[in-house]
Coordinates of C-alpha atoms and ligand atoms in Angstrom, one line a residue:
M1 CA 16.7 28.3 -8.4
T2 CA 13.2 29.0 -9.4
A3 CA 11.4 27.2 -6.6
Q4 CA 10.9 30.3 -4.4
S5 CA 9.6 32.5 -7.2
N6 CA 7.2 29.8 -8.3
Q7 CA 5.6 29.3 -4.9
S8 CA 2.3 30.9 -5.9
A9 CA 2.3 30.1 -9.5
Y10 CA -0.5 27.7 -9.9
F11 CA -3.1 28.1 -7.1
K12 CA -3.2 31.9 -7.0
N13 CA -6.7 32.2 -5.5
V14 CA -5.8 30.1 -2.4
G15 CA -3.6 31.0 0.5
K16 CA -2.4 28.9 3.3
I17 CA -5.3 26.8 4.7
K18 CA -5.7 27.5 8.4
F19 CA -7.7 25.9 11.3
E20 CA -10.6 28.2 12.1
G21 CA -12.8 26.0 14.2
K22 CA -16.2 24.4 13.6
D23 CA -18.2 27.6 13.4
S24 CA -16.1 29.0 10.5
D25 CA -18.0 29.3 7.2
N26 CA -14.8 29.7 5.2
P27 CA -14.8 26.8 2.7
L28 CA -11.0 27.2 2.5
A29 CA -10.3 26.6 6.2
Y30 CA -10.1 23.5 8.4
R31 CA -12.9 23.3 10.9
Y32 CA -11.7 20.2 12.8
Y33 CA -8.1 19.6 11.8
D34 CA -6.1 21.5 14.3
K35 CA -2.9 19.7 13.6
D36 CA -1.3 20.5 17.0
A37 CA -4.3 19.6 19.1
K38 CA -3.8 16.5 21.2
V39 CA -6.0 13.5 21.1
G40 CA -4.8 11.0 23.7
D41 CA -1.1 11.2 23.8
K42 CA -0.5 12.4 20.2
T43 CA -1.3 15.4 18.1
L44 CA -3.7 15.0 15.3
E45 CA -0.8 15.5 12.8
D46 CA 1.1 12.6 14.4
H47 CA -1.9 10.3 14.5
M48 CA -2.7 10.6 10.9
K49 CA 0.3 11.6 8.7
F50 CA -1.8 12.8 5.8
A51 CA -0.3 12.4 2.3
V52 CA -1.3 13.8 -1.1
A53 CA -1.3 11.2 -3.9
Y54 CA 0.8 12.6 -6.8
W55 CA -1.0 10.6 -9.4
H56 CA -4.6 11.7 -8.9
S57 CA -3.9 15.3 -7.9
F58 CA -1.2 16.2 -10.5
C59 CA -1.3 13.6 -13.3
G60 CA -5.0 12.6 -13.7
D61 CA -6.5 14.8 -16.3
G62 CA -10.2 13.9 -15.9
G63 CA -10.3 11.7 -19.0
D64 CA -12.4 8.5 -18.8
P65 CA -13.1 5.7 -21.2
F66 CA -15.9 7.7 -22.8
G67 CA -14.3 11.2 -23.0
H68 CA -11.4 13.4 -23.3
P69 CA -9.5 15.2 -20.5
T70 CA -11.5 18.0 -18.7
R71 CA -9.1 19.3 -16.2
P72 CA -7.1 22.4 -16.4
M73 CA -3.4 21.4 -15.7
P74 CA -1.4 24.6 -16.2
W75 CA 1.8 22.7 -15.1
N76 CA 1.5 20.2 -17.9
I77 CA 2.8 22.4 -20.7
G78 CA 6.2 22.6 -22.4
N79 CA 8.0 20.3 -24.8
S80 CA 10.6 18.7 -22.6
A81 CA 9.7 15.9 -20.1
E82 CA 12.1 17.6 -17.7
D83 CA 10.4 21.0 -17.8
R84 CA 6.9 19.5 -17.4
A85 CA 8.1 17.3 -14.5
K86 CA 9.6 20.3 -12.7
Q87 CA 6.5 22.4 -13.2
K88 CA 4.3 19.6 -12.0
M89 CA 6.5 19.3 -8.9
D90 CA 6.3 23.1 -8.3
A91 CA 2.5 22.8 -8.4
A92 CA 2.5 19.8 -6.1
F93 CA 4.7 21.4 -3.5
E94 CA 2.7 24.6 -3.6
F95 CA -0.4 22.6 -3.0
I96 CA 0.9 20.4 -0.3
S97 CA 2.5 23.3 1.6
K98 CA -0.7 25.4 1.3
L99 CA -2.6 22.5 2.9
G100 CA 0.0 22.4 5.7
L101 CA 0.7 18.7 5.1
K102 CA 4.0 16.9 5.5
Y103 CA 3.8 14.0 3.1
Y104 CA 3.2 12.8 -0.5
C105 CA 3.1 9.4 -2.3
F106 CA 4.2 8.7 -5.8
H107 CA 4.6 6.1 -8.6
D108 CA 7.8 6.4 -10.5
I109 CA 5.9 7.4 -13.7
D110 CA 4.0 10.2 -11.8
L111 CA 7.2 12.1 -11.3
I112 CA 8.4 12.2 -14.9
D113 CA 7.5 10.5 -18.2
E114 CA 9.3 7.2 -18.9
G115 CA 10.8 8.1 -22.3
E116 CA 11.9 5.5 -24.9
N117 CA 13.4 2.9 -22.6
I118 CA 14.3 1.9 -19.0
N119 CA 17.7 3.6 -19.2
T120 CA 16.2 6.9 -20.3
F121 CA 13.7 6.5 -17.5
G122 CA 16.4 5.9 -14.9
K123 CA 18.2 9.0 -16.0
R124 CA 15.1 11.1 -15.9
L125 CA 14.3 9.7 -12.4
D126 CA 17.7 10.8 -11.2
F127 CA 17.1 14.3 -12.6
I128 CA 13.6 14.8 -11.1
T129 CA 14.6 13.3 -7.7
D130 CA 17.4 15.8 -7.5
Y131 CA 14.8 18.5 -7.9
A132 CA 12.5 16.8 -5.4
L133 CA 15.2 16.8 -2.8
E134 CA 15.4 20.6 -3.1
K135 CA 11.7 21.0 -2.9
Q136 CA 11.4 18.6 0.1
A137 CA 14.0 20.6 2.0
E138 CA 12.5 23.9 1.1
F139 CA 8.9 23.0 2.2
D140 CA 9.8 20.4 4.9
V141 CA 7.8 17.8 3.1
K142 CA 8.6 14.0 3.1
V143 CA 7.7 10.9 1.1
L144 CA 5.3 8.6 2.9
W145 CA 5.8 5.9 0.3
G146 CA 7.0 5.4 -3.2
T147 CA 6.1 2.7 -5.7
A148 CA 6.5 1.6 -9.3
N149 CA 3.7 1.7 -11.8
L150 CA 3.8 -1.9 -13.1
F151 CA 0.3 -1.8 -14.7
S152 CA -0.1 1.1 -17.2
H153 CA 2.4 0.2 -19.9
P154 CA 1.3 -2.4 -22.5
R155 CA 4.3 -4.5 -21.7
Y156 CA 2.6 -5.4 -18.4
M157 CA -0.7 -6.4 -19.9
N158 CA -0.2 -10.0 -18.7
G159 CA 1.1 -8.9 -15.4
A160 CA 4.5 -7.7 -14.0
A161 CA 6.0 -10.1 -11.4
T162 CA 3.4 -12.7 -12.4
N163 CA 3.9 -12.3 -16.2
P164 CA 4.2 -15.7 -18.0
D165 CA 7.2 -14.2 -19.9
F166 CA 10.4 -14.1 -17.9
Q167 CA 11.7 -11.1 -19.9
V168 CA 8.8 -9.0 -18.8
V169 CA 9.5 -10.0 -15.1
A170 CA 13.1 -8.9 -15.6
H171 CA 12.0 -5.5 -16.9
A172 CA 9.7 -5.1 -13.9
G173 CA 12.6 -5.9 -11.7
A174 CA 14.7 -3.2 -13.3
Q175 CA 11.8 -0.7 -12.8
V176 CA 11.3 -1.6 -9.2
K177 CA 15.1 -1.4 -8.6
N178 CA 15.0 2.2 -9.9
A179 CA 11.8 3.0 -7.9
I180 CA 13.4 1.7 -4.7
D181 CA 16.5 3.8 -5.4
A182 CA 14.4 6.9 -5.9
T183 CA 12.4 6.1 -2.7
I184 CA 15.6 5.7 -0.6
K185 CA 17.2 8.8 -2.1
L186 CA 14.1 10.9 -1.1
G187 CA 14.1 9.4 2.4
G188 CA 10.8 7.6 1.7
E189 CA 9.4 6.0 4.9
N190 CA 7.8 3.1 3.2
Y191 CA 7.5 1.3 -0.2
V192 CA 4.2 0.0 -1.6
F193 CA 3.3 -2.9 -3.9
W194 CA -0.2 -2.7 -5.5
G195 CA -0.5 -5.6 -7.8
G196 CA -2.7 -4.0 -10.5
R197 CA -2.2 -6.7 -13.1
E198 CA -0.9 -9.4 -10.8
G199 CA -3.8 -11.8 -11.3
Y200 CA -5.6 -13.3 -14.2
M201 CA -8.3 -12.6 -16.8
S202 CA -8.9 -16.3 -17.5
L203 CA -7.8 -19.4 -15.5
L204 CA -7.8 -21.3 -18.8
N205 CA -4.5 -19.7 -19.8
T206 CA -3.0 -19.3 -16.3
N207 CA -0.7 -21.4 -14.1
M208 CA -1.7 -19.8 -10.8
K209 CA 0.7 -21.7 -8.6
K210 CA 3.7 -20.8 -10.8
E211 CA 2.7 -17.1 -10.9
L212 CA 2.2 -16.9 -7.1
D213 CA 5.7 -18.5 -6.6
H214 CA 7.1 -15.9 -9.0
M215 CA 5.5 -13.0 -7.2
A216 CA 6.9 -14.2 -3.8
Q217 CA 10.3 -14.5 -5.3
F218 CA 10.1 -11.0 -6.8
L219 CA 9.0 -9.5 -3.4
H220 CA 11.9 -11.3 -1.7
M221 CA 14.4 -9.9 -4.2
A222 CA 13.0 -6.3 -3.9
K223 CA 13.1 -6.5 -0.1
D224 CA 16.7 -7.9 -0.1
Y225 CA 17.8 -5.2 -2.5
A226 CA 16.2 -2.4 -0.5
R227 CA 17.6 -3.7 2.8
K228 CA 21.1 -4.1 1.3
N229 CA 20.9 -0.4 0.2
G230 CA 19.9 0.9 3.6
F231 CA 16.1 1.0 3.5
T232 CA 14.7 0.6 7.0
G233 CA 11.1 1.4 6.3
T234 CA 8.2 -1.0 5.9
F235 CA 7.0 -2.6 2.7
F236 CA 3.2 -2.6 2.2
I237 CA 1.0 -4.8 0.0
E238 CA -2.2 -3.0 -1.0
P239 CA -5.0 -5.5 -1.5
K240 CA -7.7 -5.2 -4.1
P241 CA -10.0 -7.9 -5.4
A242 CA -10.3 -7.0 -9.1
E243 CA -9.9 -4.2 -11.6
P244 CA -8.0 -4.1 -13.8
T245 CA -7.7 -7.9 -13.8
K246 CA -10.8 -10.0 -13.3
H247 CA -9.2 -11.6 -10.3
Q248 CA -6.3 -10.1 -8.4
Y249 CA -4.0 -12.3 -6.3
D250 CA -3.9 -9.7 -3.5
Y251 CA -7.7 -10.0 -3.1
D252 CA -8.2 -8.7 0.4
A253 CA -6.4 -8.4 3.7
A254 CA -6.9 -12.1 4.7
T255 CA -5.7 -13.4 1.3
V256 CA -2.6 -11.2 1.5
L257 CA -1.8 -12.3 5.0
G258 CA -2.1 -15.9 4.0
F259 CA 0.3 -15.2 1.1
L260 CA 2.8 -13.4 3.2
R261 CA 2.9 -16.2 5.8
E262 CA 3.1 -18.9 3.2
Y263 CA 6.1 -17.2 1.6
D264 CA 7.9 -16.0 4.8
L265 CA 7.4 -12.3 4.2
M266 CA 5.7 -11.3 7.4
D267 CA 8.8 -9.7 9.0
D268 CA 9.1 -7.0 6.3
F269 CA 5.6 -6.5 4.9
K270 CA 2.4 -5.0 6.3
L271 CA -0.8 -3.9 4.6
N272 CA -1.8 -0.6 3.0
L273 CA -5.6 -0.8 3.1
E274 CA -7.8 1.2 0.8
V275 CA -11.4 2.0 1.6
N276 CA -12.7 1.6 -1.9
H277 CA -10.9 -1.7 -2.3
A278 CA -12.6 -3.1 0.8
T279 CA -15.9 -2.1 -0.7
L280 CA -15.1 -3.9 -3.9
A281 CA -14.2 -7.0 -1.9
L282 CA -17.6 -6.8 -0.3
H283 CA -16.1 -6.0 3.0
T284 CA -16.5 -3.0 5.2
F285 CA -13.3 -1.0 5.6
E286 CA -13.3 -1.7 9.3
H287 CA -13.4 -5.4 8.6
E288 CA -10.2 -5.1 6.6
L289 CA -8.6 -2.9 9.3
Q290 CA -9.4 -5.4 12.0
V291 CA -8.1 -8.4 10.0
A292 CA -4.8 -6.6 9.5
A293 CA -4.6 -5.4 13.1
N294 CA -5.2 -9.0 14.3
S295 CA -1.9 -9.9 12.6
N296 CA -0.1 -6.8 13.7
A297 CA 0.0 -5.7 10.0
L298 CA -2.0 -2.5 9.9
G299 CA 0.6 -0.4 8.1
S300 CA -1.1 2.4 6.2
I301 CA -4.3 3.6 4.6
D302 CA -5.4 4.8 1.2
A303 CA -8.3 7.1 2.0
N304 CA -11.2 7.4 -0.4
R305 CA -14.7 6.0 -0.9
G306 CA -16.4 3.9 -3.5
D307 CA -19.9 4.1 -4.8
Y308 CA -22.4 1.7 -3.3
Q309 CA -24.6 1.7 -6.4
N310 CA -22.2 1.0 -9.2
G311 CA -19.4 -1.2 -7.9
W312 CA -16.5 0.7 -9.6
D313 CA -13.3 1.9 -8.1
T314 CA -14.5 5.5 -8.2
D315 CA -11.8 6.8 -5.7
Q316 CA -14.0 9.6 -4.4
F317 CA -13.0 11.7 -1.4
P318 CA -14.5 10.4 1.9
V319 CA -17.6 12.0 3.3
N320 CA -19.2 9.4 5.6
L321 CA -18.7 10.3 9.3
Y322 CA -20.5 7.3 10.7
E323 CA -18.5 4.8 8.8
L324 CA -15.2 6.5 9.3
T325 CA -15.8 6.8 13.1
Q326 CA -16.1 3.0 13.2
A327 CA -12.8 2.7 11.2
M328 CA -11.1 5.1 13.6
M329 CA -12.3 3.1 16.6
I330 CA -10.4 0.1 15.2
I331 CA -7.3 2.0 14.3
L332 CA -7.1 3.7 17.8
D333 CA -8.0 0.5 19.7
S334 CA -5.3 -1.5 17.9
G335 CA -2.6 1.0 18.7
G336 CA -2.6 3.1 15.5
I337 CA -1.2 2.8 12.0
Q338 CA 2.2 1.3 11.9
G339 CA 4.8 3.2 9.9
G340 CA 2.4 4.6 7.3
G341 CA -0.2 7.3 7.2
I342 CA -3.3 8.4 5.4
N343 CA -2.8 8.8 1.7
F344 CA -5.6 10.5 -0.2
D345 CA -5.8 8.0 -3.1
A346 CA -8.8 10.0 -4.3
K347 CA -9.7 12.1 -7.3
I348 CA -12.0 15.0 -7.9
R349 CA -14.8 14.3 -10.4
R350 CA -14.4 14.8 -14.1
N351 CA -16.7 17.8 -13.9
S352 CA -14.9 19.4 -11.0
T353 CA -12.9 21.7 -13.2
D354 CA -11.9 24.6 -11.0
L355 CA -8.3 24.6 -9.7
E356 CA -9.7 25.2 -6.2
D357 CA -11.7 22.0 -6.3
L358 CA -8.6 20.0 -5.4
F359 CA -8.4 22.1 -2.2
Y360 CA -12.1 21.6 -1.3
A361 CA -11.7 17.8 -1.8
H362 CA -8.6 17.5 0.5
I363 CA -9.9 19.9 3.1
G364 CA -13.1 17.9 3.3
G365 CA -11.3 14.6 3.6
I366 CA -8.8 15.9 6.2
D367 CA -11.5 17.4 8.3
L368 CA -13.6 14.3 8.2
F369 CA -10.7 12.1 9.4
A370 CA -9.9 14.6 12.2
R371 CA -13.5 14.6 13.3
A372 CA -13.8 10.8 13.2
L373 CA -10.7 10.4 15.2
I374 CA -11.8 12.8 17.9
I375 CA -15.2 11.1 18.1
A376 CA -13.7 7.6 18.1
H377 CA -11.3 8.6 20.9
Q378 CA -14.2 9.9 23.0
I379 CA -16.2 6.7 22.5
L380 CA -13.3 4.5 23.4
T381 CA -12.3 6.5 26.5
T382 CA -15.5 8.0 27.9
S383 CA -18.4 5.9 26.9
E384 CA -19.6 2.4 28.0
Y385 CA -18.6 1.0 24.6
K386 CA -15.5 -0.9 25.7
S387 CA -17.3 -2.4 28.7
L388 CA -20.3 -3.4 26.5
L389 CA -17.9 -5.3 24.3
S390 CA -16.0 -7.0 27.1
N391 CA -19.2 -7.9 29.0
R392 CA -20.3 -9.8 25.9
Y393 CA -17.4 -12.2 26.6
Q394 CA -17.8 -12.3 30.4
S395 CA -18.4 -16.0 30.5
W396 CA -14.8 -16.6 29.4
E397 CA -13.6 -15.2 32.7
T398 CA -15.0 -18.3 34.5
S399 CA -12.5 -21.1 35.3
A400 CA -14.0 -23.3 32.6
G401 CA -13.7 -20.4 30.0
L402 CA -10.1 -19.7 31.0
D403 CA -9.3 -23.5 30.8
Y404 CA -10.8 -23.6 27.3
E405 CA -8.7 -20.6 26.1
A406 CA -5.6 -22.2 27.7
G407 CA -6.2 -25.4 25.7
K408 CA -6.9 -27.5 28.8
L409 CA -10.3 -28.8 27.8
S410 CA -11.3 -31.6 25.4
L411 CA -14.6 -32.1 23.5
E412 CA -15.6 -34.6 26.2
D413 CA -15.1 -31.9 28.8
L414 CA -17.4 -29.6 26.9
A415 CA -20.1 -32.3 26.8
N416 CA -19.7 -32.7 30.6
I417 CA -19.8 -29.0 31.3
T418 CA -23.0 -28.4 29.2
G419 CA -24.9 -31.3 30.9
D420 CA -28.4 -31.4 29.4
G421 CA -28.0 -27.8 28.1
S422 CA -31.2 -26.7 29.9
H423 CA -29.5 -23.7 31.6
L424 CA -28.7 -21.9 28.3
K425 CA -30.3 -18.5 28.1
A426 CA -30.7 -16.0 25.2
T427 CA -28.2 -13.0 25.5
S428 CA -28.9 -10.0 23.3
G429 CA -26.1 -8.7 21.0
R430 CA -27.6 -5.2 21.6
Q431 CA -26.5 -4.1 18.1
E432 CA -29.0 -1.3 17.8
Y433 CA -28.2 -0.1 21.3
I434 CA -24.5 0.2 20.3
E435 CA -25.4 1.8 16.9
N436 CA -27.3 4.5 18.8
L437 CA -24.4 5.0 21.2
I438 CA -22.1 5.8 18.2
N439 CA -24.6 8.2 16.8
R440 CA -24.9 10.0 20.2
Y441 CA -21.2 10.8 20.1
I442 CA -21.4 12.0 16.5
Ligands
XUL501 C1 -5.4 1.5 -7.6 C2 -4.6 2.0 -6.4 C3 -3.2 2.4 -6.7 C4 -2.3 2.2 -5.6 C5 -0.9 2.5 -5.9 O1 -6.7 1.1 -7.3 O2 -5.2 2.1 -5.4 O3 -3.3 3.8 -7.0 O4 -2.7 2.9 -4.4 O5 -0.4 1.8 -7.0
CO502 CO1 -4.6 2.9 -3.6

């Protein structure tokens, strides 16, 4: 057993990250994330369930379409896939436990290289998940969600569940079966579908209706298999409008909810909403959260940020307190995230080449979420914000307003009620007043 002896192998300059309070000037400490502090009736840790994304933190090498890898990855050496995968896992668990976090998220291929075919891959997954079970027990770390990467390999260039070729769909099925097995074996709390290439590049060569029917069939099969094998967690769909395909079927929260309803999947599926994906869909993140919450489907979050200038999926770590406070207001007001948590689907920049940069990035993101949650809670519980909002709808508390909402009025009734309309008065939306209120609490 090498796990114990490897504990400090990769991030030697960093110890356990502690909460030191907002006056601390230690860049390797939390200033707001006091995990045991209570906000409302829950601790910060229970509100947020932070997770580290295996792919960005331990697989991404800093390479981009214009240049070679830049990142030192001392765990990625050795000839055998098994050795490299174990070293990567040692590094991951050292990192997660030094941050004091409890969760990670993975794609199947993040854990270990696929090898020559799906059978080799299945055996390799068995091997590495045995090791993961040991590491999880040793560090008291859990899986927030697992998923299958159905977008990187060339076989999926025309999609996975929506591929025009049935044989590719069958292969995707085998891969998802193994990824679900791995997630169940590791006690994963949820399972995610992000449809990277489930969409089209050109409608000229695409039978959209057929592909959507196939995708729904695939999700039903995956859900039935997982349930049959004891999985009690939630399935999440992660919407994204485009990239890598020109048009993705899971465009945004509203589109996905329409799909889930059409194909009778609402009982088992909720949404995993990513900040950068909302930006790409030309929505605010809080819009996406509210749409999901309206349908009781706010399941989990992929935390990051995009770039407002270039429109790419840059997956940067979050820094904007004003925006995140608004997001947290919606999360808290709708009763919190259901089943999932906050997964840092974010990567350090190509030129962030110190091993410690991964710590600074996560500490910043975690502290920002903690701070936003604390502020949002104060706004919702101690400010006039909630009454400003409900006052705006005061007229619905009249008997006519209540009758309208109860479906008791007709269009003729509305015409009678309004008379000649001369009593209408302008009512301010007071947007700037409320914007200032948020800033006062920040
Ligand atoms: C891609 C993305 C994925 C999913 C998991 O934009 O967000 O990493 O989160 O497949
Ligand atoms: Co994501």
